[in-house]
Amino acid sequence: MKKFRIILLLSLIPMLSFGQLYTRKEIKIPDIPGYLTLKCDLHMHTIFSDGNVWPTVRADEAWREGLDVFAISDHVEYQPHHKDVTTGIGRSYEIAKPRADELGLMIIKAAEITRDMPPGHFNVLFLDSISALDKDDFWEAIQAAVDQDAFIFWNHPGWRQPDEIPIWYDEHTRLFDEGNMHGMEIVNERSYYPLAHQWCLERNITMLGNSDIHDPTGMFVDFAAGQHRAITLVFAEKFTEESVKKALEKGRTAVYYNDMLIGNQEFLKPIFEKSVFIASRSVKLGPGETFNLQVTNHSDVPFMLEAAEGEKDIFYQDNVTLYPGRTSIIRIRSKKIAEPGIHTYTLQYVVSNLLVGVETGLPVELKFKAEITE
Amino acid sequence: MKKFRIILLLSLIPMLSFGQLYTRKEIKIPDIPGYLTLKCDLHMHTIFSDGNVWPTVRADEAWREGLDVFAISDHVEYQPHHKDVTTGIGRSYEIAKPRADELGLMIIKAAEITRDMPPGHFNVLFLDSISALDKDDFWEAIQAAVDQDAFIFWNHPGWRQPDEIPIWYDEHTRLFDEGNMHGMEIVNERSYYPLAHQWCLERNITMLGNSDIHDPTGMFVDFAAGQHRAITLVFAEKFTEESVKKALEKGRTAVYYNDMLIGNQEFLKPIFEKSVFIASRSVKLGPGETFNLQVTNHSDVPFMLEAAEGEKDIFYQDNVTLYPGRTSIIRIRSKKIAEPGIHTYTLQYVVSNLLVGVETGLPVELKFKAEITE
Amino acid sequence: MKKFRIILLLSLIPMLSFGQLYTRKEIKIPDIPGYLTLKCDLHMHTIFSDGNVWPTVRADEAWREGLDVFAISDHVEYQPHHKDVTTGIGRSYEIAKPRADELGLMIIKAAEITRDMPPGHFNVLFLDSISALDKDDFWEAIQAAVDQDAFIFWNHPGWRQPDEIPIWYDEHTRLFDEGNMHGMEIVNERSYYPLAHQWCLERNITMLGNSDIHDPTGMFVDFAAGQHRAITLVFAEKFTEESVKKALEKGRTAVYYNDMLIGNQEFLKPIFEKSVFIASRSVKLGPGETFNLQVTNHSDVPFMLEAAEGEKDIFYQDNVTLYPGRTSIIRIRSKKIAEPGIHTYTLQYVVSNLLVGVETGLPVELKFKAEITE
Amino acid sequence: MKKFRIILLLSLIPMLSFGQLYTRKEIKIPDIPGYLTLKCDLHMHTIFSDGNVWPTVRADEAWREGLDVFAISDHVEYQPHHKDVTTGIGRSYEIAKPRADELGLMIIKAAEITRDMPPGHFNVLFLDSISALDKDDFWEAIQAAVDQDAFIFWNHPGWRQPDEIPIWYDEHTRLFDEGNMHGMEIVNERSYYPLAHQWCLERNITMLGNSDIHDPTGMFVDFAAGQHRAITLVFAEKFTEESVKKALEKGRTAVYYNDMLIGNQEFLKPIFEKSVFIASRSVKLGPGETFNLQVTNHSDVPFMLEAAEGEKDIFYQDNVTLYPGRTSIIRIRSKKIAEPGIHTYTLQYVVSNLLVGVETGLPVELKFKAEITE
């Protein structure tokens, strides 16, 4: 009888694997002081333009993949399925909204203004009327977005340019000068555009990274291999559309792309600091001795550390990767002439995969107390 | 310089993981003498009825998941998206066909006749006209299928019955008596109906197992955990629609469901025999000695063996699982009084997860030569 | 140039996979009020008895697998490798200790007193001298342990008994009556002994679960499939040997075995409560309406909930599994006659895989505030 | 009752996962015409020198990981565990041999002659007496190996050299000139030495790649991530020690390292040819049309193809990776002026990760018949 009980409990395990498909896997990137870190994908498609899924699928995927906010941005001017799907692109929002509500997700009404390059494609968010954007003239379409107080960003700026390197055309100057280039995708789908990144930094343009997904996400992202879609982190005061809009307008964003975070130091630094903890229960070593400092990374992002000039009173390991969800070791060695007693040390590193500029990693510090014994 | 070369080669690995998404993973279940073993899913939906994907997605999924043949069987009478998707269900075939052709897949024109239980839902395959099925009267719809010489099968017979146990209603008697119950789903989605299985055996009805998928398959099947959708194996003479139809009509099918194969012994036995090989290079043991007989299973299906009465001249292990793609050990022991010399032994097992009847496993034999030393 | 940068970053990923082997994966089972939840394996072997690894391997494995405390308990009387390994079993502690220190792990000096059943095998912890246990007479060996104030527990009580069901022999009565049966393995390796569990509850014996590992753990535990070795959770005031000893003596333990926790309600309840959080940002629904209550499980243990009689003012889902590291949905429905306003509801469940008795799950409550709208 | 049956079958699945640990996963690299492709690791350690496992573990690991042949090569002169492990290194062979026999593996009696660089470390295989190698003078130790007709190879030639780049010292000249540098590790553990590779090619030295494993393999190789240890492929006429020796002496080897094969064209070419098959059932396309040629790779090795100059009568895709165990697509396009009829085309590629020289990929051809329609 007892034995039988064991078998029944074991039999629950396959159901576990099955049921897990219908759960949400949170993206572990912490909130930062003063702001929620909202996980957002603000560029995706459905059958109402050239995508291949019904709009509710986008809500289901977003929930399962740990997003908080999403926008379906079907093309205003390009609907290859229109022979069969005869209603307008505004329908994707209407259809997805109730499902988003059921799942506690925020969906932002959006569309993609679509032209050849230049000027290329632009996403507009926080719309009242999508049909108002349906203009032959590009500038009239932009004006219709401006009239709705929309947030406007340039999509995949390297699209159809040689080597995918973006070119800043006169049209972009005009948009920017008129105050209508609010944001730019520095990451789209599987591409990162360092030059776009640089433009955002120089001109104070909001940085975004989005999936631009057309197929079901599972056909594009290898979840089994631990991959995720590209997303925009929005640092918002509250979980409201107003807060998200304000954060976008103020440039309070970062991009999560493969194993990289890209954004300003004021956002990446607290993410690092709220993710990483000294795990060693105590640090005690004699002069000239080595110690394995244990450091835990609670986030989903690996942190690849390269030693920077700094701490003079201790030797420490040059290169360390803090793996997501793992405790790693940093080897430290006290100097032979170290004074016995309690010391506070500060290890200085640059996190090479947290980009605060093009090819510029985030400088960070790891502080801890150590007892130097005699 | 040399070192650099190493780094570049390593850098290909992440691309591997990404690119692998765009490949086909064959289902390793071998052809059998005289027949191709075609992997078929003959029941699925798109946005043209109550599914959630564009029809080309069904072709892409089928290819990647190793199918050879598929049928989109949108409901003739139920199109909840019709407000937006205004053309008829015949369109799903038209749209998916060119993509199937590009991928070398066979797509069968099909539809689902949809009524409350009884009589429930029926898939009809090999249609010329889908719209001809659109009749208020169920029997007229069936007649329209018969007129097109369609293959008709009863879907998920346990659907909406207490405890999912199927009930055979008068309508089913009529269908069967008139020769129009050609097949039956003994497996649908995640359910196996043993009673339907029994009916198929008793009345010589073709057994089918299908996914009935509405969402993208990746939202329903946990590929990372090694799961697969339920499919029908069709044993066809050639890769032609005619051959597939003939095989279905003659009942040359089996069902691949979770870790089980369900079908007649004439098909499951050669599958087992063409999957399993003695891997030991030689078998040599003294009287009363033990030997690890190594057996390789080249298929994707585990084989769970339970010893049957048989071989009297050797002792052998009672329970063994031959894991997919692995070499396993069966311990054998010669009798103390074994005669030296070369002997041929036959181990007799029942494969408990290869069902040739309800709760009845497939009997199999493993033959090998052994040298008994002095 | 920019493009090149991308390739170099990607090239870090394979190294990630490689490096991750050398990290520690914490076991996510939270501390509880007043106590640290130390993860302990108090029964394992090395080449100094019948194990197959050098003692430092046990420290390395323990660290990587998230343990805090371990004990190598080589057999006092059984050293099949003694022809080659000629020093005594006390050496395994001496060799492993410096490595444990480097890794911040606690290693407890231990041994296994080994006799045929009855009385079977007993682990003794917190020893000064292992050689003192080397006595022909079992009772003298026990006395030598008692003299050292050791903690003594009965290993795998079902070992070599019919159907692995333990039998309580006279020897066990004597040990118990003399106050020397301090603990008992209710779980050993892959076996759970419900009858031993019951004895522990009835007689106030400390429950333990250990791996009894002989091979490298990776040859026995399928880490790729998410498995873990069986361990004892020790609820200790501090990370000191004294605290661990006191906790064991006071019975402050639980067992983590497959997907189950086994222990007293006073420990399992706070583990559940510190693991599970309501994730819905707000709960708002009209009378008779349904709401998806989102619940996150931050621990590594799934919680399989079955509704208990309780909350009368709301309907809620009967069976829910809260998957480890995931957010799951519990469907709730307000009654049609619900009064508008803010209500506090309490869902009552039994967690069937958290065993507070044999076949007895842990009763838990999930409390949340909901606004019933008009 | 029927339902119950389903639950019991499901309950087998967790046991599947558990049992699979105790099976052998064959390495899918095919035999080639005239030769068996034996998977060999000829350099590993146990507690009898500076390794951390008991010798039987090396046999168990080898079997599970799909090896056919292994050699334990404990250091003759370096036994840090000697205080506890007091018998000699010859014992590792004696202890592992019976387990190898039980598992049908070939174990070769071997040792490692260990000196500082130069000349460094040398493995010697096919020994009668290991103790005969225990000489103060390096040249005497080599002579003792020569006297036993051993196969001698230089281990990890880049070990302790700047940037791990090997240096050819006078000692190596003497060894080579005297005919005693039979082989060289071009791969050891995780390192590939292109310069050693070049030396082997220039001087006709047998190439080897080995794990040099000290810990349990599962602590060093991330099996969950699909990794494997470095091995030597030996192309032997038969599965006998004589055949293996002859193959090593004749240079009939290749190295399997990460996702690369390294060896001579005469061996790598037939491996490719016996691994790769055209999967398209027929190829039919009109002038100027595109076709998805499907190609299946049955091996465990990815093949990264780069187009070479060749076939003039058809356009074909420049870069394709044939993923292990997958069917991939190569896009081909007929010329607009193609003649209708059946044509035989030959696609010419270089496989960049199959190295027939330093930075030199293997040239291969893919032949197929296509029907050009009008």
mmCIF file with all atom_site columns, C-alpha atoms in Angstrom, chain A residues 14 17-18 20-22 47-48 51-54 56-57 60-61 64 80-81 83-88 91 94-95 190 215-225 227, chain B residues 14 17-18 20-22 47-48 51-54 56-57 60-61 64 80-81 83-88 91 94-95 190 215-225 227:
data_model
loop_
_atom_site.group_PDB
_atom_site.id
_atom_site.type_symbol
_atom_site.label_atom_id
_atom_site.label_alt_id
_atom_site.label_comp_id
_atom_site.label_asym_id
_atom_site.label_entity_id
_atom_site.label_seq_id
_atom_site.pdbx_PDB_ins_code
_atom_site.Cartn_x
_atom_site.Cartn_y
_atom_site.Cartn_z
_atom_site.occupancy
_atom_site.B_iso_or_equiv
_atom_site.pdbx_formal_charge
_atom_site.auth_seq_id
_atom_site.auth_comp_id
_atom_site.auth_asym_id
_atom_site.auth_atom_id
_atom_site.pdbx_PDB_model_num
ATOM 1  C CA . PRO A 1 14  ? 4.882   14.106 -16.509 1.00 0.00 ? 14  PRO A CA 1
ATOM 2  C CA . SER A 1 17  ? 6.087   19.036 -17.559 1.00 0.00 ? 17  SER A CA 1
ATOM 3  C CA . PHE A 1 18  ? 2.882   19.405 -19.524 1.00 0.00 ? 18  PHE A CA 1
ATOM 4  C CA . GLN A 1 20  ? 4.376   24.095 -17.035 1.00 0.00 ? 20  GLN A CA 1
ATOM 5  C CA . LEU A 1 21  ? 3.675   25.210 -20.608 1.00 0.00 ? 21  LEU A CA 1
ATOM 6  C CA . TYR A 1 22  ? 0.678   27.098 -19.252 1.00 0.00 ? 22  TYR A CA 1
ATOM 7  C CA . ILE A 1 47  ? -2.615  38.340 -39.327 1.00 0.00 ? 47  ILE A CA 1
ATOM 8  C CA . PHE A 1 48  ? -4.108  41.841 -39.484 1.00 0.00 ? 48  PHE A CA 1
ATOM 9  C CA . GLY A 1 51  ? 1.961   38.377 -39.150 1.00 0.00 ? 51  GLY A CA 1
ATOM 10 C CA . ASN A 1 52  ? 0.883   34.775 -38.851 1.00 0.00 ? 52  ASN A CA 1
ATOM 11 C CA . VAL A 1 53  ? -1.079  34.570 -35.611 1.00 0.00 ? 53  VAL A CA 1
ATOM 12 C CA . TRP A 1 54  ? -4.411  35.649 -34.233 1.00 0.00 ? 54  TRP A CA 1
ATOM 13 C CA . THR A 1 56  ? -4.854  36.691 -28.669 1.00 0.00 ? 56  THR A CA 1
ATOM 14 C CA . VAL A 1 57  ? -1.746  34.560 -29.291 1.00 0.00 ? 57  VAL A CA 1
ATOM 15 C CA . ASP A 1 60  ? -0.723  34.485 -24.397 1.00 0.00 ? 60  ASP A CA 1
ATOM 16 C CA . GLU A 1 61  ? 2.902   34.502 -25.501 1.00 0.00 ? 61  GLU A CA 1
ATOM 17 C CA . ARG A 1 64  ? 4.062   33.105 -20.628 1.00 0.00 ? 64  ARG A CA 1
ATOM 18 C CA . PRO A 1 80  ? -0.963  41.015 -47.479 1.00 0.00 ? 80  PRO A CA 1
ATOM 19 C CA . HIS A 1 81  ? -3.777  38.923 -45.977 1.00 0.00 ? 81  HIS A CA 1
ATOM 20 C CA . LYS A 1 83  ? -8.183  39.310 -49.301 1.00 0.00 ? 83  LYS A CA 1
ATOM 21 C CA . ASP A 1 84  ? -9.160  37.003 -46.431 1.00 0.00 ? 84  ASP A CA 1
ATOM 22 C CA . VAL A 1 85  ? -8.867  39.305 -43.431 1.00 0.00 ? 85  VAL A CA 1
ATOM 23 C CA . THR A 1 86  ? -11.072 42.155 -44.476 1.00 0.00 ? 86  THR A CA 1
ATOM 24 C CA . THR A 1 87  ? -11.389 44.292 -41.371 1.00 0.00 ? 87  THR A CA 1
ATOM 25 C CA . GLY A 1 88  ? -8.783  46.896 -40.432 1.00 0.00 ? 88  GLY A CA 1
ATOM 26 C CA . ARG A 1 91  ? -8.996  45.026 -34.848 1.00 0.00 ? 91  ARG A CA 1
ATOM 27 C CA . GLU A 1 94  ? -9.664  45.140 -29.983 1.00 0.00 ? 94  GLU A CA 1
ATOM 28 C CA . ILE A 1 95  ? -9.274  41.376 -30.151 1.00 0.00 ? 95  ILE A CA 1
ATOM 29 C CA . ARG A 1 190 ? 18.174  39.581 -33.876 1.00 0.00 ? 190 ARG A CA 1
ATOM 30 C CA . ASP A 1 215 ? 5.519   34.036 -36.534 1.00 0.00 ? 215 ASP A CA 1
ATOM 31 C CA . PRO A 1 216 ? 4.613   32.382 -33.239 1.00 0.00 ? 216 PRO A CA 1
ATOM 32 C CA . THR A 1 217 ? 7.510   33.272 -30.902 1.00 0.00 ? 217 THR A CA 1
ATOM 33 C CA . GLY A 1 218 ? 8.293   29.590 -30.341 1.00 0.00 ? 218 GLY A CA 1
ATOM 34 C CA . MET A 1 219 ? 9.188   29.284 -34.023 1.00 0.00 ? 219 MET A CA 1
ATOM 35 C CA . PHE A 1 220 ? 11.724  32.079 -33.721 1.00 0.00 ? 220 PHE A CA 1
ATOM 36 C CA . VAL A 1 221 ? 13.145  31.881 -30.214 1.00 0.00 ? 221 VAL A CA 1
ATOM 37 C CA . ASP A 1 222 ? 14.753  28.676 -28.961 1.00 0.00 ? 222 ASP A CA 1
ATOM 38 C CA . PHE A 1 223 ? 13.295  28.599 -25.463 1.00 0.00 ? 223 PHE A CA 1
ATOM 39 C CA . ALA A 1 224 ? 14.784  25.150 -24.870 1.00 0.00 ? 224 ALA A CA 1
ATOM 40 C CA . ALA A 1 225 ? 18.225  26.733 -25.308 1.00 0.00 ? 225 ALA A CA 1
ATOM 41 C CA . GLN A 1 227 ? 16.872  32.193 -25.417 1.00 0.00 ? 227 GLN A CA 1
ATOM 42 C CA . PRO B 1 14  ? 25.292  30.137 -30.687 1.00 0.00 ? 14  PRO B CA 1
ATOM 43 C CA . SER B 1 17  ? 21.400  26.870 -31.636 1.00 0.00 ? 17  SER B CA 1
ATOM 44 C CA . PHE B 1 18  ? 19.530  29.612 -33.440 1.00 0.00 ? 18  PHE B CA 1
ATOM 45 C CA . GLN B 1 20  ? 18.559  24.653 -35.610 1.00 0.00 ? 20  GLN B CA 1
ATOM 46 C CA . LEU B 1 21  ? 15.076  26.117 -35.167 1.00 0.00 ? 21  LEU B CA 1
ATOM 47 C CA . TYR B 1 22  ? 14.821  26.229 -38.953 1.00 0.00 ? 22  TYR B CA 1
ATOM 48 C CA . ILE B 1 47  ? -7.898  31.108 -38.237 1.00 0.00 ? 47  ILE B CA 1
ATOM 49 C CA . PHE B 1 48  ? -10.300 30.006 -40.974 1.00 0.00 ? 48  PHE B CA 1
ATOM 50 C CA . GLY B 1 51  ? -7.642  28.068 -34.798 1.00 0.00 ? 51  GLY B CA 1
ATOM 51 C CA . ASN B 1 52  ? -5.146  30.799 -34.044 1.00 0.00 ? 52  ASN B CA 1
ATOM 52 C CA . VAL B 1 53  ? -2.579  30.639 -36.838 1.00 0.00 ? 53  VAL B CA 1
ATOM 53 C CA . TRP B 1 54  ? -2.320  31.453 -40.499 1.00 0.00 ? 54  TRP B CA 1
ATOM 54 C CA . THR B 1 56  ? 1.271   28.442 -43.727 1.00 0.00 ? 56  THR B CA 1
ATOM 55 C CA . VAL B 1 57  ? 2.272   28.050 -40.050 1.00 0.00 ? 57  VAL B CA 1
ATOM 56 C CA . ASP B 1 60  ? 6.106   25.106 -41.311 1.00 0.00 ? 60  ASP B CA 1
ATOM 57 C CA . GLU B 1 61  ? 5.354   23.313 -38.051 1.00 0.00 ? 61  GLU B CA 1
ATOM 58 C CA . ARG B 1 64  ? 10.037  21.104 -38.579 1.00 0.00 ? 64  ARG B CA 1
ATOM 59 C CA . PRO B 1 80  ? -15.817 32.297 -34.731 1.00 0.00 ? 80  PRO B CA 1
ATOM 60 C CA . HIS B 1 81  ? -13.435 34.659 -36.565 1.00 0.00 ? 81  HIS B CA 1
ATOM 61 C CA . LYS B 1 83  ? -16.389 38.791 -38.705 1.00 0.00 ? 83  LYS B CA 1
ATOM 62 C CA . ASP B 1 84  ? -12.756 39.464 -39.609 1.00 0.00 ? 84  ASP B CA 1
ATOM 63 C CA . VAL B 1 85  ? -11.890 36.461 -41.740 1.00 0.00 ? 85  VAL B CA 1
ATOM 64 C CA . THR B 1 86  ? -14.575 36.638 -44.338 1.00 0.00 ? 86  THR B CA 1
ATOM 65 C CA . THR B 1 87  ? -13.563 34.062 -46.928 1.00 0.00 ? 87  THR B CA 1
ATOM 66 C CA . GLY B 1 88  ? -14.419 30.385 -46.554 1.00 0.00 ? 88  GLY B CA 1
ATOM 67 C CA . ARG B 1 91  ? -8.948  28.973 -48.228 1.00 0.00 ? 91  ARG B CA 1
ATOM 68 C CA . GLU B 1 94  ? -5.312  27.019 -50.866 1.00 0.00 ? 94  GLU B CA 1
ATOM 69 C CA . ILE B 1 95  ? -3.007  29.129 -48.723 1.00 0.00 ? 95  ILE B CA 1
ATOM 70 C CA . ARG B 1 190 ? -3.803  14.469 -25.134 1.00 0.00 ? 190 ARG B CA 1
ATOM 71 C CA . ASP B 1 215 ? -2.739  27.191 -31.115 1.00 0.00 ? 215 ASP B CA 1
ATOM 72 C CA . PRO B 1 216 ? 0.825   27.200 -32.433 1.00 0.00 ? 216 PRO B CA 1
ATOM 73 C CA . THR B 1 217 ? 2.143   23.697 -31.622 1.00 0.00 ? 217 THR B CA 1
ATOM 74 C CA . GLY B 1 218 ? 4.939   25.161 -29.502 1.00 0.00 ? 218 GLY B CA 1
ATOM 75 C CA . MET B 1 219 ? 2.345   26.531 -27.082 1.00 0.00 ? 219 MET B CA 1
ATOM 76 C CA . PHE B 1 220 ? 0.870   23.080 -26.606 1.00 0.00 ? 220 PHE B CA 1
ATOM 77 C CA . VAL B 1 221 ? 3.736   20.624 -26.918 1.00 0.00 ? 221 VAL B CA 1
ATOM 78 C CA . ASP B 1 222 ? 6.799   20.937 -24.687 1.00 0.00 ? 222 ASP B CA 1
ATOM 79 C CA . PHE B 1 223 ? 9.508   20.265 -27.263 1.00 0.00 ? 223 PHE B CA 1
ATOM 80 C CA . ALA B 1 224 ? 12.206  21.106 -24.710 1.00 0.00 ? 224 ALA B CA 1
ATOM 81 C CA . ALA B 1 225 ? 10.970  18.170 -22.632 1.00 0.00 ? 225 ALA B CA 1
ATOM 82 C CA . GLN B 1 227 ? 7.366   15.765 -26.221 1.00 0.00 ? 227 GLN B CA 1
#
